[in-house]
Coordinates of C-alpha atoms in Angstrom, one line a residue:
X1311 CA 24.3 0.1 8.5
X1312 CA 25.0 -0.3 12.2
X1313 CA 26.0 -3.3 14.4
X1314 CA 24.9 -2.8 17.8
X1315 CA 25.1 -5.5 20.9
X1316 CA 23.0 -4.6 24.0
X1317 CA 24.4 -5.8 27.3
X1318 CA 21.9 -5.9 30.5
X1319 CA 20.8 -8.8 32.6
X1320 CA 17.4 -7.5 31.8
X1321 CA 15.2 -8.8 29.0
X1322 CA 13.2 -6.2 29.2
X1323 CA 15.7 -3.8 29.3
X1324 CA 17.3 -5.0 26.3
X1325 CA 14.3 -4.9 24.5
X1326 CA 13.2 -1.5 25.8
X1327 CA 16.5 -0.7 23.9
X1328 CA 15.9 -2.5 20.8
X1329 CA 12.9 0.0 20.5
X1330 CA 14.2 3.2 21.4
X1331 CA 17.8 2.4 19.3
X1332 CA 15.5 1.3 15.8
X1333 CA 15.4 5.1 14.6
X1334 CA 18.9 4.0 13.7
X1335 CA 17.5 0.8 11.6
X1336 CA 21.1 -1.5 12.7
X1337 CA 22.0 -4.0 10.7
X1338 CA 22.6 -6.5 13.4
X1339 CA 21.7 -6.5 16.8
X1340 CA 23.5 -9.1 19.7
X1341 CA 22.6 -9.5 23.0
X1342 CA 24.5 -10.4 26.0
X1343 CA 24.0 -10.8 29.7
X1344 CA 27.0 -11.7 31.6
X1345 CA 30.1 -10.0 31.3
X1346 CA 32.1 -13.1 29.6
X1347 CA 28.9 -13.2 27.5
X1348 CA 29.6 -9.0 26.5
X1349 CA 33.0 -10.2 26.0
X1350 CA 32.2 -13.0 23.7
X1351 CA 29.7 -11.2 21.5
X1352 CA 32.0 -8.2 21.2
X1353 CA 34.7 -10.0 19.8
X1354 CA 32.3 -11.9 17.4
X1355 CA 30.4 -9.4 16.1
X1356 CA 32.8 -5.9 16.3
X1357 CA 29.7 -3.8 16.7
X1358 CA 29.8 -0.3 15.8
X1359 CA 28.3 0.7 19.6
X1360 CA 27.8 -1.0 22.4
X1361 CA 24.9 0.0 24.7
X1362 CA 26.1 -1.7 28.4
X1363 CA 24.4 -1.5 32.0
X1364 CA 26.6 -0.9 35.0
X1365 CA 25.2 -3.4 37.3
X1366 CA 25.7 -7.3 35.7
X1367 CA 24.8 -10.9 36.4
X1368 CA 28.6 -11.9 37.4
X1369 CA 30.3 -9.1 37.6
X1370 CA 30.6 -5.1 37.0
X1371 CA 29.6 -3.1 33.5
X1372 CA 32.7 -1.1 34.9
X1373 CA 35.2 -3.8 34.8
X1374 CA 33.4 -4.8 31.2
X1375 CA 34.3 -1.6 29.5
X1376 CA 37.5 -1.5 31.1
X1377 CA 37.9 -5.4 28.8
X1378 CA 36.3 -4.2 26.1
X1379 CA 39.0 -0.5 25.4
X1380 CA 41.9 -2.8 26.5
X1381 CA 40.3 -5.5 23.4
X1382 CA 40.0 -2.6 21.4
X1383 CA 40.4 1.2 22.0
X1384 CA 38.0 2.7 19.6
X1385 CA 35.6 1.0 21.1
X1386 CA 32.2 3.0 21.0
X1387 CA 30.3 2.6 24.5
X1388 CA 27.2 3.9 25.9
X1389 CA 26.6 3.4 29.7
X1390 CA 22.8 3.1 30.0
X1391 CA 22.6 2.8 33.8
X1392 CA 20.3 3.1 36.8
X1393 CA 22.7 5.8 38.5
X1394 CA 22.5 9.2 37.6
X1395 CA 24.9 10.0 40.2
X1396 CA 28.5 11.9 39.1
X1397 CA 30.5 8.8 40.5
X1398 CA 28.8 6.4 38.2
X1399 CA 29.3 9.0 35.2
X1400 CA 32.9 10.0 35.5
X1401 CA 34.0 6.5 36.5
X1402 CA 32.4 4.9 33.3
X1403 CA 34.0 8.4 31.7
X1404 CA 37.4 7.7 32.6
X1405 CA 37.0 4.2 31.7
X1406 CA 36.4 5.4 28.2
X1407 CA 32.6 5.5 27.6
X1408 CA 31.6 8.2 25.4
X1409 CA 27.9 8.6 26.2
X1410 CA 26.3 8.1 29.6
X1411 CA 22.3 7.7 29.9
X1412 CA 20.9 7.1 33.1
X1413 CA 17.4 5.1 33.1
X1414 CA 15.7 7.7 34.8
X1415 CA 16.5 10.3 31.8
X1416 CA 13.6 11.2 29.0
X1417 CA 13.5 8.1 26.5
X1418 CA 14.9 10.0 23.5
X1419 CA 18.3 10.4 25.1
X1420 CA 19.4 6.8 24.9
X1421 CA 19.0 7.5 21.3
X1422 CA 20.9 10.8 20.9
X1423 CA 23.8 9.7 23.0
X1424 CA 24.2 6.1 20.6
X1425 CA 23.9 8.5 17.6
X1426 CA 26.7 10.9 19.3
X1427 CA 29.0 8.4 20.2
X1428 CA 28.9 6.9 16.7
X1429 CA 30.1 10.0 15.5
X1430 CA 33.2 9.9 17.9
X1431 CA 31.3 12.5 20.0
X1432 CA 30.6 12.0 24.2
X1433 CA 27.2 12.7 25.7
X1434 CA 25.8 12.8 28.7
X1435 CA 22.1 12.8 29.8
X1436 CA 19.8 15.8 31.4
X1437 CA 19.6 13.9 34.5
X1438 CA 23.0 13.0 35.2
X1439 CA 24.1 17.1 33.6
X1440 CA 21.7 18.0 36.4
X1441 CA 23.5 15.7 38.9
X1442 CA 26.7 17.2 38.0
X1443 CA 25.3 21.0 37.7
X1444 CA 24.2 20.8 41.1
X1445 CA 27.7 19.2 42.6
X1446 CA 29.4 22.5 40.9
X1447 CA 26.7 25.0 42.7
X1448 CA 27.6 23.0 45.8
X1449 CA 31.3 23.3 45.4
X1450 CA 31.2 27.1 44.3
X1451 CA 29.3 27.6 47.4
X1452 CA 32.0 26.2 49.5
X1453 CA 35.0 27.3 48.6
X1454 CA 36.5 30.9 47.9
X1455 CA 37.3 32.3 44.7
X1456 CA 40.6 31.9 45.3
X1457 CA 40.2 28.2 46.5
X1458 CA 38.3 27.4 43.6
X1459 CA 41.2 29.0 41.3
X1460 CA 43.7 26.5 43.0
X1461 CA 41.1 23.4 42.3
X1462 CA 41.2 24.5 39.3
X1463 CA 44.3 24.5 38.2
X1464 CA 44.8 21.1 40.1
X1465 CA 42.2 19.4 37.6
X1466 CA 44.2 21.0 34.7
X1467 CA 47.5 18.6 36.4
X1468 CA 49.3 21.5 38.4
X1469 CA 51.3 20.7 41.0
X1470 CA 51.2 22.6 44.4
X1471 CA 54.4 24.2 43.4
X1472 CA 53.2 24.9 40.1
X1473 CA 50.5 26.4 41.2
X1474 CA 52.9 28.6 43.7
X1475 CA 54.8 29.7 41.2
X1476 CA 51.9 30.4 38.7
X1477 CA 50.3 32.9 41.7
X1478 CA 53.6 34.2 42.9
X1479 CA 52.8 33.0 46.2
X1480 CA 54.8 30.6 48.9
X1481 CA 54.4 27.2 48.2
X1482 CA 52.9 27.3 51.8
X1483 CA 50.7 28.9 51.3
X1484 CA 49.4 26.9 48.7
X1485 CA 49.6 24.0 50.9
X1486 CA 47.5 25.4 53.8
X1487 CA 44.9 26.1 51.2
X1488 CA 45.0 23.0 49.8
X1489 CA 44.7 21.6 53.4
X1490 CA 41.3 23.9 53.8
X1491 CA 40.0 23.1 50.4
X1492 CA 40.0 19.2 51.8
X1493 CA 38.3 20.1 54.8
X1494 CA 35.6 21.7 52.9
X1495 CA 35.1 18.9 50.7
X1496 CA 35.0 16.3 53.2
X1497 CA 38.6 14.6 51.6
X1498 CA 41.5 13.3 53.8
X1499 CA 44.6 13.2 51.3
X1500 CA 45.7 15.5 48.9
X1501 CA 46.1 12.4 46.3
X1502 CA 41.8 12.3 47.2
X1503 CA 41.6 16.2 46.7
X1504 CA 43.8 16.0 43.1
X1505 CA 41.6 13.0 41.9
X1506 CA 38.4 15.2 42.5
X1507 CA 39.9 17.9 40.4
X1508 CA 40.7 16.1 37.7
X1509 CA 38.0 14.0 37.5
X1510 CA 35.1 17.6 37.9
X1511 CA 38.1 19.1 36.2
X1512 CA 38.3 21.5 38.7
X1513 CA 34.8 21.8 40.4
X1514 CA 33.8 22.8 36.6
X1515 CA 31.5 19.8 36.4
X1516 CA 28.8 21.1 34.0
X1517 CA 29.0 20.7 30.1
X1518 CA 29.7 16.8 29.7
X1519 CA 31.3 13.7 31.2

């Protein structure tokens, strides 16, 4: 049986959730509201998911998962958010979420992402896949094949004279194209344009969070 605790300042939110999570018959439910509320119950109860909003009475769903891996790092989140934008879903990502379901999405995906993230597995919903599908095409478009090799290979945690060395090319070389790949993106540092790679692994956004 499965222990679940459902954080969102909404009620009826939470019990929107309630409903779409009882194909999974839990055991236990818990609700919180706050983020020192999440925090509470969590340690209480040591659900087997957690389903958590972004946006919180008191303070950030971001910062809250952030608590909750650093309480305990096999902790199995779900962001169930507003956003479907790629920010949202590769912050909450990085923070350690395996599933993220924006509110927007079809009301069966809440429900496959909880059951995917209690098997250890990450998920991400059609609308936010969508989001990030269409940040790719929009980066393809931009740069140059070549351009979009070197973003690559950033994301994978290349250096610039990795990556010189890799191509057989002059380190400069690199750097001037690193400089025009920022310029195309709209990014002022190169710590900005290895970030982005990393976190769309490379422009390859499409495939999960």
């Amino acid at each position: 049986m499965t222990k679940v605790l459902i954080v969102d300042d909404h009620m009826v939110v939470r019990d929107g959730v309630r409903r779409l999570i009882a194909p999974l018959q839990p055991e236990a439910i818990a609700e919180a509201e706050t983020p020192r509320d999440a925090l509470d119950a969590f340690r209480r109860m040591r659900p087997d998911i957690v389903i958590l909003d972004i946006n919180l009475r008191g303070g950030s769903g971001l910062e809250v998962l952030r608590r909750l891996h650093a309480d305990d790092a096999k902790a199995r989140i779900v962001v169930f958010s507003m956003y479907s934008d790629l920010v949202y879903a590769t912050s909450a990502r990085r923070e350690g979420a395996l599933g993220y379901v924006s509110k927007s999405a079809p009301s069966d995906e809440l429900l496959t992402a909880t059951r995917r993230a209690l098997r250890g597995e990450t998920y991400v919903d059609c609308v936010t896949a969508a989001t990030q599908e269409n940040a790719a095409i929009n980066v393809a478009a931009r740069l140059s094949t070549r351009e979009l090799e070197i973003l690559h290979m950033l994301g994978e945690g290349q250096s610039l004279n990795d990556i010189a060395s890799g191509l057989g090319v002059a380190y400069k070389t690199i750097a001037n194209s690193s400089t025009r790949i920022k310029e195309k993106l709209g990014l002022e540092r190169t710590s900005d344009l290895i970030r982005f790679a990393v976190e769309t692994r490379g422009g390859r956004l499409v495939g999960g969070i």
